[in-house]
């Protein structure tokens, strides 16, 4: 079973602070996706990282894929109340004929207070 | 519509009843996925369709759960003899074809409550 351990589970911070969310596994993934989900809605893709060591930036969000493609991190700089939500990492099956089945982490509930 | 549509958005039913959940994927998307999400948690994979075939049903929790897809489009997830532990949000996603690097487009889910 390919498991993704996501931490922390809960994060409550003040506006302007920085934060990092981690996603770790003992398994190799062909890609790692990060999603953000708001209450009552489905997850929305933020980014996909594919190459080991890859770093992608999306405004104040920085995503990194580990060199061995077993872990990833999401760093948010100067968090804003609009960043509040559930952040999910999801790994795609590596090897063989990959059909896009995703294994999700448990999620990080982020609350940014004004 | 342009996105994945799920119905109903909410369903409350009594323990022991059967329920049907519907998913309309994005037009032209051949891959369709069902997931289950408990409150504030990550998503649990249930089943994957490529066209009308389901090559991976490994996530279905028990034989009370079944799913079908017709015409390469609409999918229905059926839960028979519902139990309280079936209460969750059921999410459907689609992508153009099954590939690990493609984003999955999610509907807003069906919130199922078993009394």
PDB file of C-alpha atoms in Angstrom:
ATOM      1  CA  UNK A   1       0.000   0.000   0.000  1.00  0.00           C
ATOM      2  CA  UNK A   2       1.358   3.409  -0.946  1.00  0.00           C
ATOM      3  CA  UNK A   3       0.725   5.758   1.958  1.00  0.00           C
ATOM      4  CA  UNK A   4       1.259   9.501   2.151  1.00  0.00           C
ATOM      5  CA  UNK A   5       1.820  11.032   5.559  1.00  0.00           C
ATOM      6  CA  UNK A   6       0.875  14.690   5.599  1.00  0.00           C
ATOM      7  CA  UNK A   7       1.776  17.065   8.421  1.00  0.00           C
ATOM      8  CA  UNK A   8       0.771  19.030  10.302  1.00  0.00           C
ATOM      9  CA  UNK A   9      -2.892  18.047  10.384  1.00  0.00           C
ATOM     10  CA  UNK A  10      -3.937  21.454  11.710  1.00  0.00           C
ATOM     11  CA  UNK A  11      -2.266  24.847  11.353  1.00  0.00           C
ATOM     12  CA  UNK A  12      -3.573  28.084  12.830  1.00  0.00           C
ATOM     13  CA  UNK A  13      -1.485  31.181  12.150  1.00  0.00           C
ATOM     14  CA  UNK A  14      -1.677  34.962  11.939  1.00  0.00           C
ATOM     15  CA  UNK A  15      -1.765  36.875   8.693  1.00  0.00           C
ATOM     16  CA  UNK A  16       1.744  37.566   7.413  1.00  0.00           C
ATOM     17  CA  UNK A  17       3.372  34.454   8.873  1.00  0.00           C
ATOM     18  CA  UNK A  18       5.094  31.787   6.799  1.00  0.00           C
ATOM     19  CA  UNK A  19       4.261  28.097   6.929  1.00  0.00           C
ATOM     20  CA  UNK A  20       5.302  24.767   5.473  1.00  0.00           C
ATOM     21  CA  UNK A  21       3.230  21.628   4.945  1.00  0.00           C
ATOM     22  CA  UNK A  22       4.974  18.301   4.460  1.00  0.00           C
ATOM     23  CA  UNK A  23       3.999  15.182   2.583  1.00  0.00           C
ATOM     24  CA  UNK A  24       6.128  12.048   3.104  1.00  0.00           C
ATOM     25  CA  UNK A  25       6.091   8.481   1.918  1.00  0.00           C
ATOM     26  CA  UNK A  26       8.316   5.421   1.768  1.00  0.00           C
ATOM     27  CA  UNK A  27       7.070   4.835  -1.783  1.00  0.00           C
ATOM     28  CA  UNK A  28       8.118   6.443  -5.030  1.00  0.00           C
ATOM     29  CA  UNK A  29       5.495   8.376  -6.963  1.00  0.00           C
ATOM     30  CA  UNK A  30       5.559   9.276 -10.643  1.00  0.00           C
ATOM     31  CA  UNK A  31       4.087  12.657  -9.784  1.00  0.00           C
ATOM     32  CA  UNK A  32       2.796  14.547  -6.811  1.00  0.00           C
ATOM     33  CA  UNK A  33      -0.179  16.863  -6.946  1.00  0.00           C
ATOM     34  CA  UNK A  34      -1.289  19.492  -4.456  1.00  0.00           C
ATOM     35  CA  UNK A  35      -4.949  20.417  -4.133  1.00  0.00           C
ATOM     36  CA  UNK A  36      -6.825  23.019  -2.124  1.00  0.00           C
ATOM     37  CA  UNK A  37     -10.360  22.400  -0.967  1.00  0.00           C
ATOM     38  CA  UNK A  38     -12.886  24.815   0.496  1.00  0.00           C
ATOM     39  CA  UNK A  39     -15.933  23.762   2.524  1.00  0.00           C
ATOM     40  CA  UNK A  40     -18.725  22.327   0.393  1.00  0.00           C
ATOM     41  CA  UNK A  41     -16.587  22.166  -2.711  1.00  0.00           C
ATOM     42  CA  UNK A  42     -14.373  19.623  -4.420  1.00  0.00           C
ATOM     43  CA  UNK A  43     -10.566  19.847  -4.379  1.00  0.00           C
ATOM     44  CA  UNK A  44      -8.985  22.154  -6.939  1.00  0.00           C
ATOM     45  CA  UNK A  45      -5.549  21.434  -8.338  1.00  0.00           C
ATOM     46  CA  UNK A  46      -2.793  23.884  -7.397  1.00  0.00           C
ATOM     47  CA  UNK A  47       0.229  22.239  -8.988  1.00  0.00           C
ATOM     48  CA  UNK A  48       1.705  18.986 -10.288  1.00  0.00           C
ATOM     49  CA  UNK A  49       5.384  18.167  -9.749  1.00  0.00           C
ATOM     50  CA  UNK A  50       6.912  15.419 -11.818  1.00  0.00           C
ATOM     51  CA  UNK A  51      10.709  15.579 -11.692  1.00  0.00           C
ATOM     52  CA  UNK A  52      12.767  14.756  -8.599  1.00  0.00           C
ATOM     53  CA  UNK A  53      14.094  17.983  -7.077  1.00  0.00           C
ATOM     54  CA  UNK A  54      11.607  20.097  -8.995  1.00  0.00           C
ATOM     55  CA  UNK A  55      10.532  23.421  -7.509  1.00  0.00           C
ATOM     56  CA  UNK A  56       7.437  25.258  -8.706  1.00  0.00           C
ATOM     57  CA  UNK A  57       6.189  28.638  -7.585  1.00  0.00           C
ATOM     58  CA  UNK A  58       2.641  29.911  -7.698  1.00  0.00           C
ATOM     59  CA  UNK A  59       2.639  33.508  -6.393  1.00  0.00           C
ATOM     60  CA  UNK A  60       3.331  33.127  -2.648  1.00  0.00           C
ATOM     61  CA  UNK A  61       3.221  29.318  -2.772  1.00  0.00           C
ATOM     62  CA  UNK A  62       6.357  27.248  -3.381  1.00  0.00           C
ATOM     63  CA  UNK A  63       6.136  23.529  -4.059  1.00  0.00           C
ATOM     64  CA  UNK A  64       9.055  21.131  -3.968  1.00  0.00           C
ATOM     65  CA  UNK A  65       9.330  17.484  -4.994  1.00  0.00           C
ATOM     66  CA  UNK A  66      12.002  15.466  -3.203  1.00  0.00           C
ATOM     67  CA  UNK A  67      14.980  14.174  -5.159  1.00  0.00           C
ATOM     68  CA  UNK A  68      13.844  10.569  -4.669  1.00  0.00           C
ATOM     69  CA  UNK A  69      10.210  11.447  -5.530  1.00  0.00           C
ATOM     70  CA  UNK A  70       9.033  10.156  -2.159  1.00  0.00           C
ATOM     71  CA  UNK A  71       8.220  13.460  -0.473  1.00  0.00           C
ATOM     72  CA  UNK A  72       7.037  16.973  -1.167  1.00  0.00           C
ATOM     73  CA  UNK A  73       6.506  20.253   0.616  1.00  0.00           C
ATOM     74  CA  UNK A  74       4.316  23.298   0.245  1.00  0.00           C
ATOM     75  CA  UNK A  75       5.603  26.593   1.598  1.00  0.00           C
ATOM     76  CA  UNK A  76       3.404  29.662   1.858  1.00  0.00           C
ATOM     77  CA  UNK A  77       5.015  33.058   2.365  1.00  0.00           C
ATOM     78  CA  UNK A  78       3.168  35.874   4.117  1.00  0.00           C
ATOM     79  CA  UNK A  79      -0.059  33.921   4.539  1.00  0.00           C
ATOM     80  CA  UNK A  80      -3.352  35.727   4.010  1.00  0.00           C
ATOM     81  CA  UNK A  81      -6.869  34.921   5.273  1.00  0.00           C
ATOM     82  CA  UNK A  82      -7.773  33.917   1.734  1.00  0.00           C
ATOM     83  CA  UNK A  83      -5.297  31.031   2.013  1.00  0.00           C
ATOM     84  CA  UNK A  84      -7.532  29.368   4.598  1.00  0.00           C
ATOM     85  CA  UNK A  85      -8.651  25.904   3.517  1.00  0.00           C
ATOM     86  CA  UNK A  86      -7.828  22.220   3.399  1.00  0.00           C
ATOM     87  CA  UNK A  87      -4.603  21.421   1.578  1.00  0.00           C
ATOM     88  CA  UNK A  88      -4.192  17.934   0.175  1.00  0.00           C
ATOM     89  CA  UNK A  89      -1.204  16.220  -1.356  1.00  0.00           C
ATOM     90  CA  UNK A  90      -1.794  13.303  -3.691  1.00  0.00           C
ATOM     91  CA  UNK A  91       0.666  10.898  -5.230  1.00  0.00           C
ATOM     92  CA  UNK A  92       0.157   9.152  -8.544  1.00  0.00           C
ATOM     93  CA  UNK A  93       1.087   5.480  -8.858  1.00  0.00           C
ATOM     94  CA  UNK A  94       4.593   4.863 -10.085  1.00  0.00           C
ATOM     95  CA  UNK A  95       5.605   2.128 -12.444  1.00  0.00           C
ATOM     96  CA  UNK A  96       3.673  -0.062 -14.836  1.00  0.00           C
ATOM     97  CA  UNK A  97       0.763   1.387 -16.740  1.00  0.00           C
ATOM     98  CA  UNK A  98      -0.131   4.388 -14.682  1.00  0.00           C
ATOM     99  CA  UNK A  99      -3.757   5.332 -14.986  1.00  0.00           C
ATOM    100  CA  UNK A 100      -3.745   8.277 -12.655  1.00  0.00           C
ATOM    101  CA  UNK A 101      -5.010   6.664  -9.470  1.00  0.00           C
ATOM    102  CA  UNK A 102      -4.197   9.098  -6.678  1.00  0.00           C
ATOM    103  CA  UNK A 103      -3.234   8.284  -3.105  1.00  0.00           C
ATOM    104  CA  UNK A 104      -4.143  11.206  -0.875  1.00  0.00           C
ATOM    105  CA  UNK A 105      -2.576  12.421   2.326  1.00  0.00           C
ATOM    106  CA  UNK A 106      -4.805  13.097   5.318  1.00  0.00           C
ATOM    107  CA  UNK A 107      -4.885  16.815   4.597  1.00  0.00           C
ATOM    108  CA  UNK A 108      -3.824  19.970   6.437  1.00  0.00           C
ATOM    109  CA  UNK A 109      -6.507  22.335   7.662  1.00  0.00           C
ATOM    110  CA  UNK A 110      -5.009  25.821   7.481  1.00  0.00           C
ATOM    111  CA  UNK A 111      -6.607  28.782   9.232  1.00  0.00           C
ATOM    112  CA  UNK A 112      -5.110  32.227   8.723  1.00  0.00           C
ATOM    113  CA  UNK A 113      -6.387  34.838  11.171  1.00  0.00           C
ATOM    114  CA  UNK A 114      -6.535  38.515  10.142  1.00  0.00           C
TER     115      UNK A 114
ATOM    116  CA  UNK B   1     -22.006  22.725 -17.702  1.00  0.00           C
ATOM    117  CA  UNK B   2     -18.261  23.013 -17.993  1.00  0.00           C
ATOM    118  CA  UNK B   3     -17.358  21.156 -14.805  1.00  0.00           C
ATOM    119  CA  UNK B   4     -18.053  17.832 -13.115  1.00  0.00           C
ATOM    120  CA  UNK B   5     -21.596  17.713 -11.821  1.00  0.00           C
ATOM    121  CA  UNK B   6     -22.769  15.512  -8.964  1.00  0.00           C
ATOM    122  CA  UNK B   7     -26.265  14.890  -7.679  1.00  0.00           C
ATOM    123  CA  UNK B   8     -27.809  15.046  -5.250  1.00  0.00           C
ATOM    124  CA  UNK B   9     -25.645  17.511  -3.344  1.00  0.00           C
ATOM    125  CA  UNK B  10     -27.048  16.218  -0.067  1.00  0.00           C
ATOM    126  CA  UNK B  11     -28.750  12.947   0.789  1.00  0.00           C
ATOM    127  CA  UNK B  12     -30.186  11.920   4.137  1.00  0.00           C
ATOM    128  CA  UNK B  13     -31.534   8.406   4.430  1.00  0.00           C
ATOM    129  CA  UNK B  14     -32.326   5.774   6.994  1.00  0.00           C
ATOM    130  CA  UNK B  15     -30.018   2.908   7.792  1.00  0.00           C
ATOM    131  CA  UNK B  16     -30.780  -0.085   5.597  1.00  0.00           C
ATOM    132  CA  UNK B  17     -32.007   1.894   2.587  1.00  0.00           C
ATOM    133  CA  UNK B  18     -30.307   1.869  -0.816  1.00  0.00           C
ATOM    134  CA  UNK B  19     -28.902   5.080  -2.300  1.00  0.00           C
ATOM    135  CA  UNK B  20     -27.754   6.084  -5.779  1.00  0.00           C
ATOM    136  CA  UNK B  21     -25.243   8.862  -6.364  1.00  0.00           C
ATOM    137  CA  UNK B  22     -24.765  10.334  -9.814  1.00  0.00           C
ATOM    138  CA  UNK B  23     -21.762  11.871 -11.541  1.00  0.00           C
ATOM    139  CA  UNK B  24     -21.683  13.745 -14.850  1.00  0.00           C
ATOM    140  CA  UNK B  25     -18.042  14.122 -15.890  1.00  0.00           C
ATOM    141  CA  UNK B  26     -16.608  16.800 -18.131  1.00  0.00           C
ATOM    142  CA  UNK B  27     -17.602  16.057 -21.713  1.00  0.00           C
ATOM    143  CA  UNK B  28     -14.953  14.035 -23.510  1.00  0.00           C
ATOM    144  CA  UNK B  29     -13.175  12.868 -20.366  1.00  0.00           C
ATOM    145  CA  UNK B  30     -12.660   9.116 -20.586  1.00  0.00           C
ATOM    146  CA  UNK B  31     -11.306   8.593 -17.061  1.00  0.00           C
ATOM    147  CA  UNK B  32     -13.658   8.819 -14.088  1.00  0.00           C
ATOM    148  CA  UNK B  33     -12.877   8.280 -10.406  1.00  0.00           C
ATOM    149  CA  UNK B  34     -14.963   7.947  -7.259  1.00  0.00           C
ATOM    150  CA  UNK B  35     -13.554   8.886  -3.853  1.00  0.00           C
ATOM    151  CA  UNK B  36     -14.930   9.035  -0.328  1.00  0.00           C
ATOM    152  CA  UNK B  37     -14.000  11.750   2.152  1.00  0.00           C
ATOM    153  CA  UNK B  38     -14.669  11.791   5.862  1.00  0.00           C
ATOM    154  CA  UNK B  39     -15.020  15.155   7.617  1.00  0.00           C
ATOM    155  CA  UNK B  40     -11.868  17.250   7.152  1.00  0.00           C
ATOM    156  CA  UNK B  41      -9.868  14.252   5.991  1.00  0.00           C
ATOM    157  CA  UNK B  42      -8.087  13.112   2.867  1.00  0.00           C
ATOM    158  CA  UNK B  43      -9.779  11.253   0.057  1.00  0.00           C
ATOM    159  CA  UNK B  44     -10.148   7.472  -0.071  1.00  0.00           C
ATOM    160  CA  UNK B  45     -10.095   5.955  -3.570  1.00  0.00           C
ATOM    161  CA  UNK B  46     -13.101   3.787  -4.392  1.00  0.00           C
ATOM    162  CA  UNK B  47     -13.156   2.931  -8.099  1.00  0.00           C
ATOM    163  CA  UNK B  48     -11.733   4.003 -11.468  1.00  0.00           C
ATOM    164  CA  UNK B  49     -13.437   3.864 -14.868  1.00  0.00           C
ATOM    165  CA  UNK B  50     -11.766   4.052 -18.263  1.00  0.00           C
ATOM    166  CA  UNK B  51     -14.654   4.443 -20.655  1.00  0.00           C
ATOM    167  CA  UNK B  52     -17.342   2.063 -19.436  1.00  0.00           C
ATOM    168  CA  UNK B  53     -14.894  -0.422 -17.943  1.00  0.00           C
ATOM    169  CA  UNK B  54     -13.723  -0.454 -14.329  1.00  0.00           C
ATOM    170  CA  UNK B  55     -10.176  -1.837 -14.317  1.00  0.00           C
ATOM    171  CA  UNK B  56      -9.711  -0.994 -10.654  1.00  0.00           C
ATOM    172  CA  UNK B  57     -12.463  -1.613  -8.094  1.00  0.00           C
ATOM    173  CA  UNK B  58     -10.013  -2.243  -5.296  1.00  0.00           C
ATOM    174  CA  UNK B  59     -11.207   0.627  -3.124  1.00  0.00           C
ATOM    175  CA  UNK B  60     -14.850  -0.432  -2.801  1.00  0.00           C
ATOM    176  CA  UNK B  61     -15.276  -1.105   0.949  1.00  0.00           C
ATOM    177  CA  UNK B  62     -17.704  -4.032   0.657  1.00  0.00           C
ATOM    178  CA  UNK B  63     -20.008  -5.820  -1.749  1.00  0.00           C
ATOM    179  CA  UNK B  64     -22.753  -3.374  -0.757  1.00  0.00           C
ATOM    180  CA  UNK B  65     -20.974  -0.840  -2.958  1.00  0.00           C
ATOM    181  CA  UNK B  66     -21.186  -0.973  -6.747  1.00  0.00           C
ATOM    182  CA  UNK B  67     -20.745   1.446  -9.617  1.00  0.00           C
ATOM    183  CA  UNK B  68     -21.422   1.572 -13.294  1.00  0.00           C
ATOM    184  CA  UNK B  69     -20.787   3.927 -16.154  1.00  0.00           C
ATOM    185  CA  UNK B  70     -22.787   4.084 -19.349  1.00  0.00           C
ATOM    186  CA  UNK B  71     -22.041   5.649 -22.721  1.00  0.00           C
ATOM    187  CA  UNK B  72     -18.598   6.588 -21.497  1.00  0.00           C
ATOM    188  CA  UNK B  73     -20.203   9.438 -19.624  1.00  0.00           C
ATOM    189  CA  UNK B  74     -22.525   9.361 -16.611  1.00  0.00           C
ATOM    190  CA  UNK B  75     -21.596   7.173 -13.663  1.00  0.00           C
ATOM    191  CA  UNK B  76     -23.726   5.943 -10.777  1.00  0.00           C
ATOM    192  CA  UNK B  77     -22.415   4.779  -7.418  1.00  0.00           C
ATOM    193  CA  UNK B  78     -24.901   2.582  -5.564  1.00  0.00           C
ATOM    194  CA  UNK B  79     -24.763   1.706  -1.890  1.00  0.00           C
ATOM    195  CA  UNK B  80     -27.116  -1.047  -0.787  1.00  0.00           C
ATOM    196  CA  UNK B  81     -28.379  -1.571   2.758  1.00  0.00           C
ATOM    197  CA  UNK B  82     -26.659   1.584   3.984  1.00  0.00           C
ATOM    198  CA  UNK B  83     -24.896   1.621   7.338  1.00  0.00           C
ATOM    199  CA  UNK B  84     -24.031   4.601   9.545  1.00  0.00           C
ATOM    200  CA  UNK B  85     -20.347   4.217   8.697  1.00  0.00           C
ATOM    201  CA  UNK B  86     -21.216   4.963   5.072  1.00  0.00           C
ATOM    202  CA  UNK B  87     -21.855   8.596   6.065  1.00  0.00           C
ATOM    203  CA  UNK B  88     -19.302  10.727   4.206  1.00  0.00           C
ATOM    204  CA  UNK B  89     -18.872  13.017   1.236  1.00  0.00           C
ATOM    205  CA  UNK B  90     -18.642  11.076  -2.015  1.00  0.00           C
ATOM    206  CA  UNK B  91     -16.563  12.868  -4.645  1.00  0.00           C
ATOM    207  CA  UNK B  92     -16.322  12.176  -8.336  1.00  0.00           C
ATOM    208  CA  UNK B  93     -13.476  13.328 -10.576  1.00  0.00           C
ATOM    209  CA  UNK B  94     -12.703  13.066 -14.264  1.00  0.00           C
ATOM    210  CA  UNK B  95      -9.674  13.574 -16.485  1.00  0.00           C
ATOM    211  CA  UNK B  96      -9.184  13.422 -20.269  1.00  0.00           C
ATOM    212  CA  UNK B  97      -7.651   9.971 -19.977  1.00  0.00           C
ATOM    213  CA  UNK B  98      -6.038   7.973 -17.197  1.00  0.00           C
ATOM    214  CA  UNK B  99      -2.569   9.437 -16.743  1.00  0.00           C
ATOM    215  CA  UNK B 100      -0.661  10.160 -13.578  1.00  0.00           C
ATOM    216  CA  UNK B 101       0.390  13.633 -14.638  1.00  0.00           C
ATOM    217  CA  UNK B 102      -3.059  14.868 -15.513  1.00  0.00           C
ATOM    218  CA  UNK B 103      -5.072  16.921 -13.072  1.00  0.00           C
ATOM    219  CA  UNK B 104      -8.315  15.424 -11.879  1.00  0.00           C
ATOM    220  CA  UNK B 105     -11.312  17.718 -12.032  1.00  0.00           C
ATOM    221  CA  UNK B 106     -13.588  17.216  -9.061  1.00  0.00           C
ATOM    222  CA  UNK B 107     -17.269  17.782  -8.555  1.00  0.00           C
ATOM    223  CA  UNK B 108     -18.531  19.327  -5.339  1.00  0.00           C
ATOM    224  CA  UNK B 109     -19.560  15.945  -3.975  1.00  0.00           C
ATOM    225  CA  UNK B 110     -22.627  14.352  -2.452  1.00  0.00           C
ATOM    226  CA  UNK B 111     -22.851  14.629   1.326  1.00  0.00           C
ATOM    227  CA  UNK B 112     -24.451  11.383   2.488  1.00  0.00           C
ATOM    228  CA  UNK B 113     -25.881  11.105   5.989  1.00  0.00           C
ATOM    229  CA  UNK B 114     -27.213   7.806   7.298  1.00  0.00           C
ATOM    230  CA  UNK B 115     -29.552   8.109  10.257  1.00  0.00           C
TER     231      UNK B 115
END
